[in-house]
PDB file of C-alpha atoms in Angstrom:
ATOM      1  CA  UNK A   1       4.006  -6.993  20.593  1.00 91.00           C
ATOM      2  CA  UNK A   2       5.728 -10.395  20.417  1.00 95.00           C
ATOM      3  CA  UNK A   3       6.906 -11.588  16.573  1.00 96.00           C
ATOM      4  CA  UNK A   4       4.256 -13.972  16.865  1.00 96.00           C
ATOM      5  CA  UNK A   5       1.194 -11.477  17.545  1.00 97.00           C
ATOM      6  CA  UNK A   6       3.044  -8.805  14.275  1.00 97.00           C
ATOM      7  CA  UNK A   7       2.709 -11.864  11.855  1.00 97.00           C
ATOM      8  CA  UNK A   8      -0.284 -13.087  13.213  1.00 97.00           C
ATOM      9  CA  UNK A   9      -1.624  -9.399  12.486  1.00 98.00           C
ATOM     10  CA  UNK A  10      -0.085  -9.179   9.403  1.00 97.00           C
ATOM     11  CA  UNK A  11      -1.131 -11.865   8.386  1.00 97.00           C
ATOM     12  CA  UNK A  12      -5.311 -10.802   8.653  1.00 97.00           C
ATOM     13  CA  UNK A  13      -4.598  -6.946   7.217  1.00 97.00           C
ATOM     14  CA  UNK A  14      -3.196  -9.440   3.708  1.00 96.00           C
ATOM     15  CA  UNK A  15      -6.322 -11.775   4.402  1.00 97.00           C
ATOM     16  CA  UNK A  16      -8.313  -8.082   4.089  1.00 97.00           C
ATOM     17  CA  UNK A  17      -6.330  -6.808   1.567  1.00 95.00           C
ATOM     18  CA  UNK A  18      -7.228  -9.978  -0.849  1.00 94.00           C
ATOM     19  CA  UNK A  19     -10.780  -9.698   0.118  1.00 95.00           C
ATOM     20  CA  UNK A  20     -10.889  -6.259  -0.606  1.00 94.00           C
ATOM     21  CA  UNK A  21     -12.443  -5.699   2.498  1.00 96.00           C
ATOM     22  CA  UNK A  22     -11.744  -1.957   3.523  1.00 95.00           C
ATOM     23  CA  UNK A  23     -13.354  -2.198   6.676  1.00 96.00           C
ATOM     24  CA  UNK A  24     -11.126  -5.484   7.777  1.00 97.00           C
ATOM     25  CA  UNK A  25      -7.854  -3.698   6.249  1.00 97.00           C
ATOM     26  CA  UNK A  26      -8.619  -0.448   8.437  1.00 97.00           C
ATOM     27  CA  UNK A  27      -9.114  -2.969  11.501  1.00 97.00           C
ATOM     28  CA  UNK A  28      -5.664  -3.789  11.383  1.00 98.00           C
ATOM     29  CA  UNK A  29      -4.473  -0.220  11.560  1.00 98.00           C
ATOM     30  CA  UNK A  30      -4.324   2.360  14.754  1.00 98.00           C
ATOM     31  CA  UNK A  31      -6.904   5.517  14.233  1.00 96.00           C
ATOM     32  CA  UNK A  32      -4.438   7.672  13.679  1.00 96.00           C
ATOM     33  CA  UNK A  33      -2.929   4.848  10.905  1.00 97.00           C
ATOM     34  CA  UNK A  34      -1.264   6.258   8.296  1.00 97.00           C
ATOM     35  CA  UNK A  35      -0.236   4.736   4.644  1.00 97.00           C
ATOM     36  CA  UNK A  36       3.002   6.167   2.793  1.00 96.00           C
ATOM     37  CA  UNK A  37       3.549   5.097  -1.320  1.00 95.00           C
ATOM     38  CA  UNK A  38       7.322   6.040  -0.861  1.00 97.00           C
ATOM     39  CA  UNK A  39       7.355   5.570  -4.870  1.00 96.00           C
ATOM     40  CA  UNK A  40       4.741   8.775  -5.193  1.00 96.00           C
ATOM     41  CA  UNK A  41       5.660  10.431  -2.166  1.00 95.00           C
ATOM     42  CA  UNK A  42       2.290  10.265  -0.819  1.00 95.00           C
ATOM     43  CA  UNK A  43       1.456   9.795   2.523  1.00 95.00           C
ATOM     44  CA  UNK A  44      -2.272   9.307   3.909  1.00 95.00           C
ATOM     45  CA  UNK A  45      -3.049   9.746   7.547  1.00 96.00           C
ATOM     46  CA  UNK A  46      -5.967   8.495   8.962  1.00 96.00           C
ATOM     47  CA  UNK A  47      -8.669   6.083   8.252  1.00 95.00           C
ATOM     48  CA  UNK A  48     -10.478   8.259   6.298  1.00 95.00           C
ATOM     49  CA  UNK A  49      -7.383   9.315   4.016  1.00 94.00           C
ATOM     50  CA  UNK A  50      -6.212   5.813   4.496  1.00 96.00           C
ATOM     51  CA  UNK A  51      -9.650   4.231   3.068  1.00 95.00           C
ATOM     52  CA  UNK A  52      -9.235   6.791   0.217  1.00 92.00           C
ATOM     53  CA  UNK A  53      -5.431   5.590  -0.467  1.00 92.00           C
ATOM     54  CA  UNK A  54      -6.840   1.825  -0.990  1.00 92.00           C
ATOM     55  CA  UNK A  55      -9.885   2.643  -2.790  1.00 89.00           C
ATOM     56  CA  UNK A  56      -8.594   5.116  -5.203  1.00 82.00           C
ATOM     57  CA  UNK A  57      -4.711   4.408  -5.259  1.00 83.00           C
ATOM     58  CA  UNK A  58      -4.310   0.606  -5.138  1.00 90.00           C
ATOM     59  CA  UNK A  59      -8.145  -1.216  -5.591  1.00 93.00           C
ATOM     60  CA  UNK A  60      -9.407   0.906  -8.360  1.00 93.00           C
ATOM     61  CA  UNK A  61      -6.522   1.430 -10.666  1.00 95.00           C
ATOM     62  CA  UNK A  62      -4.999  -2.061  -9.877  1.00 96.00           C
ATOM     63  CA  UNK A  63      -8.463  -4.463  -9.289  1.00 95.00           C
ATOM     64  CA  UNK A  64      -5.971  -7.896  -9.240  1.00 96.00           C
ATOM     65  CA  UNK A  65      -3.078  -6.123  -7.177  1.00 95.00           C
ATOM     66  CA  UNK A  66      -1.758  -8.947  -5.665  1.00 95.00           C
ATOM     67  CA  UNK A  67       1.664  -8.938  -3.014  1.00 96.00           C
ATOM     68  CA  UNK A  68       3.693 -12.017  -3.035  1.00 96.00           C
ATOM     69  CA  UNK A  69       5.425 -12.058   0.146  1.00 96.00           C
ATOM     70  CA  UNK A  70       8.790 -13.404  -0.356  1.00 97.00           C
ATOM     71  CA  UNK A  71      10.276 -12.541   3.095  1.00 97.00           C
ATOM     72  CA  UNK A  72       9.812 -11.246   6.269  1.00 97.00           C
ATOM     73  CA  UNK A  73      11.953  -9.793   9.029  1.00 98.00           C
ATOM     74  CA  UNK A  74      11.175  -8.227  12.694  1.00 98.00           C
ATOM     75  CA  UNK A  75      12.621  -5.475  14.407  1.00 96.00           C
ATOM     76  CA  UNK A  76      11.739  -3.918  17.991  1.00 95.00           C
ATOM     77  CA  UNK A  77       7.962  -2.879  17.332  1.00 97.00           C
ATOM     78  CA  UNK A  78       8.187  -3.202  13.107  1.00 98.00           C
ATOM     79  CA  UNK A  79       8.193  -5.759  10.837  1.00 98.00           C
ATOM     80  CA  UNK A  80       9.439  -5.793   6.883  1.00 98.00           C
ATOM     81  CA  UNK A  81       8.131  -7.676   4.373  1.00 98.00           C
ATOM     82  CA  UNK A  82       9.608  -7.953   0.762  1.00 98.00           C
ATOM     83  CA  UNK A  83       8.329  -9.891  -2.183  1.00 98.00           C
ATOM     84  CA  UNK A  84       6.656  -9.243  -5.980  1.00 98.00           C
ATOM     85  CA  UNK A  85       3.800  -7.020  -6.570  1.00 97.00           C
ATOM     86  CA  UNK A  86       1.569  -8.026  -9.356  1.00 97.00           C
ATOM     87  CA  UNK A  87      -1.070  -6.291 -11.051  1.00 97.00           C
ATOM     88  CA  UNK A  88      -3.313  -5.215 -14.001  1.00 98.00           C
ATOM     89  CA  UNK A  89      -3.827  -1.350 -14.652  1.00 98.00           C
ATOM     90  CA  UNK A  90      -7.383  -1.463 -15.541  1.00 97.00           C
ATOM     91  CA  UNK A  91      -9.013   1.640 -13.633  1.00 96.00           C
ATOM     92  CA  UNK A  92      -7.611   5.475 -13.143  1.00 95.00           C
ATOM     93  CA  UNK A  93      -4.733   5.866 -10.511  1.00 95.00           C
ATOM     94  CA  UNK A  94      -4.413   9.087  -9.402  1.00 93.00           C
ATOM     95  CA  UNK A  95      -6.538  10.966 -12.410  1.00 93.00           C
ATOM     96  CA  UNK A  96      -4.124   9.187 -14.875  1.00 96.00           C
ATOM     97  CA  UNK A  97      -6.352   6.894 -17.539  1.00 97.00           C
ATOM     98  CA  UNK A  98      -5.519   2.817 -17.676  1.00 97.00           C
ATOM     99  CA  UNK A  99      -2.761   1.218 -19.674  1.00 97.00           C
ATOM    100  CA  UNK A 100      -4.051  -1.664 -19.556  1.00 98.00           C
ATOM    101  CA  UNK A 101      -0.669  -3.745 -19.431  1.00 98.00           C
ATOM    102  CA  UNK A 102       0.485  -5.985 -16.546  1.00 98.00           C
ATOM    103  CA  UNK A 103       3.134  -5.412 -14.520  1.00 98.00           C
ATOM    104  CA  UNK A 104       5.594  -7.518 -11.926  1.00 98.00           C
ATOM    105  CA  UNK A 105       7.694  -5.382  -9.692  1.00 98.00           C
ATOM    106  CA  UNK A 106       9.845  -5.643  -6.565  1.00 98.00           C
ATOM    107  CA  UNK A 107       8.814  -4.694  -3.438  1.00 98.00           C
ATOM    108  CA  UNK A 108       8.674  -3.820   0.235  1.00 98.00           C
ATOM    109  CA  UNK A 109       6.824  -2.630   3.256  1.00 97.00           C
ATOM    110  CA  UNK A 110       8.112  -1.446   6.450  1.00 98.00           C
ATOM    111  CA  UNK A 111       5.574  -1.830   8.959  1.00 98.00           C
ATOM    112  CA  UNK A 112       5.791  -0.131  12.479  1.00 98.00           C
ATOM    113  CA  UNK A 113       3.212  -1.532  15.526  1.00 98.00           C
ATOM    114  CA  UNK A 114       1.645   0.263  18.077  1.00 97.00           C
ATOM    115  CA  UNK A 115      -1.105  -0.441  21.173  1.00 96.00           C
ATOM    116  CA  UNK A 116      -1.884  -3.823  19.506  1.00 97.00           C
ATOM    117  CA  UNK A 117      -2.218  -3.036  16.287  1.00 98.00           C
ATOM    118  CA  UNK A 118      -0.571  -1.439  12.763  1.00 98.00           C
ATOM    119  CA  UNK A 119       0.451   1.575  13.127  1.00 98.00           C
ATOM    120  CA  UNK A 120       0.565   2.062   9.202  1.00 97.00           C
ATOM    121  CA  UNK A 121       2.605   0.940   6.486  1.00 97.00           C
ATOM    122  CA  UNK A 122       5.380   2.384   4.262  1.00 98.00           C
ATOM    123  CA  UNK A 123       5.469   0.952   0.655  1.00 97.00           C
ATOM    124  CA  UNK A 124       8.398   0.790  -1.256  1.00 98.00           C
ATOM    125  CA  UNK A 125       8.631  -0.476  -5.588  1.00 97.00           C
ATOM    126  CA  UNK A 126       9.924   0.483  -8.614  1.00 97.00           C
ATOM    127  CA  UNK A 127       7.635   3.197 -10.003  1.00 98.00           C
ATOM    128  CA  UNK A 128       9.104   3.839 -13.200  1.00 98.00           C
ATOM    129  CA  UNK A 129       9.072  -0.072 -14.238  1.00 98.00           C
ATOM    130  CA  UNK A 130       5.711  -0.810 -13.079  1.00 98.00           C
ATOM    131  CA  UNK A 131       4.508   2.666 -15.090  1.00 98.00           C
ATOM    132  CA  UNK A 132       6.576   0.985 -18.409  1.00 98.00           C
ATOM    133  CA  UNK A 133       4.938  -3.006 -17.661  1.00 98.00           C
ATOM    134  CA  UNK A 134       1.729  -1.235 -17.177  1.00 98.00           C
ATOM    135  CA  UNK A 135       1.714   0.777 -20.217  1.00 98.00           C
ATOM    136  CA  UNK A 136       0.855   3.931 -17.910  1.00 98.00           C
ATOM    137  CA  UNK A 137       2.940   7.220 -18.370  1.00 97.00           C
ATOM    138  CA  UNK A 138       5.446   7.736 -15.862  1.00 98.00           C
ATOM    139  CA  UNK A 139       5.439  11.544 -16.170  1.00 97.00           C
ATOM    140  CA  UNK A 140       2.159  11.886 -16.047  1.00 97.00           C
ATOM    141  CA  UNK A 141       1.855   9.812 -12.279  1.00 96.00           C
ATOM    142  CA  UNK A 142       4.656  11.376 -10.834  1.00 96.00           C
ATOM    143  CA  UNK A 143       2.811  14.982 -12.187  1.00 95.00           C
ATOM    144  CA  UNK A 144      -0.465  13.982 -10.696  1.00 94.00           C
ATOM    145  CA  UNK A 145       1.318  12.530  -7.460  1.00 95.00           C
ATOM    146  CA  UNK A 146       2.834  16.087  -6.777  1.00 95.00           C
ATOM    147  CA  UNK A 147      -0.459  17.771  -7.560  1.00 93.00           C
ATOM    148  CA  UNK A 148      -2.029  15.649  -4.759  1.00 90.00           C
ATOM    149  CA  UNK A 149       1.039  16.336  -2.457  1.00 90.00           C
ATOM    150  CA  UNK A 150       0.007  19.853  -2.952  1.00 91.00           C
ATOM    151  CA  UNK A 151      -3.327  19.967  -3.038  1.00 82.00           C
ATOM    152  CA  UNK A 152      -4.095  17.886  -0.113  1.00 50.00           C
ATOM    153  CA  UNK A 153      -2.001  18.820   2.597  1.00 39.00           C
ATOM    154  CA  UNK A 154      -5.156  17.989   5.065  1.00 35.00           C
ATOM    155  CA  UNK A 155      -4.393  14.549   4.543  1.00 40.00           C
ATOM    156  CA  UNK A 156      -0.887  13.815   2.595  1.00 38.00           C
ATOM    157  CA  UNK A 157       2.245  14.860   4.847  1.00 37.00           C
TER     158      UNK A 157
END
């Protein structure tokens, strides 16, 4: 895929994303997509897992997460976008009750393409600060991250 075709791509999976349209979000993606929160160490593969990761992980706990892409680069089949993630913990992330604070972190996703299409994304921010803006306890994620690295090893690598 040309630069042109990644952004263009890119571009509709954000247009999903805002939307919170699953099904337009997983359109973007390979079948075998997968979706990696380098922060928790989790890694979903599949749509199934990947629906999951974006209903439970990102939509539910975080209902205004909103990306603020501040830059964008483009390597041989990937593209990396940087920016601000903002968002309101208002639901459960991970089994871990709501702060309720907002939060404004760093961030940025590596994104590799393949046939056409995303082959998933890697997402990279500052755990710890958005835990502290967000009023959630940090210990408490990162405990409940490794339980579902252990627990789920049918669909977390």
């Amino acid at each position: 895929m040309d630069t042109t075709e990644m952004r263009r791509l890119f571009e509709a999976h954000r247009e999903a994303e805002t939307a919170r349209d699953i099904d337009g979000i997983l359109r973007t993606f390979v079948e075998d997509c997968f979706l990696e929160t380098k922060a928790l160490g989790l890694r979903s593969r599949g749509r199934d897992a990947v629906r999951a990761a974006y209903q439970q992980q990102y939509f539910t706990a975080f209902p205004d997460l909103t990306p603020e892409d501040e830059g964008i680069t483009f390597g041989d089949g990937v593209m990396a976008v940087w920016g601000t993630l903002r968002g309101t913990s208002r639901g459960e992330w991970l089994g871990v009750p709501p702060g309720g604070g907002a939060f404004e972190v760093p961030f940025a996703n590596v994104v590799p393409f393949q046939d056409g299409l995303m082959a998933g994304e890697a997402i990279y921010f500052d755990l710890a600060t958005l835990c502290e803006q967000a009023g959630i306890p940090l210990d408490r994620i990162r405990a409940a991250a490794a339980a579902r690295r252990a627990g789920t090893a049918a669909t977390t690598e």
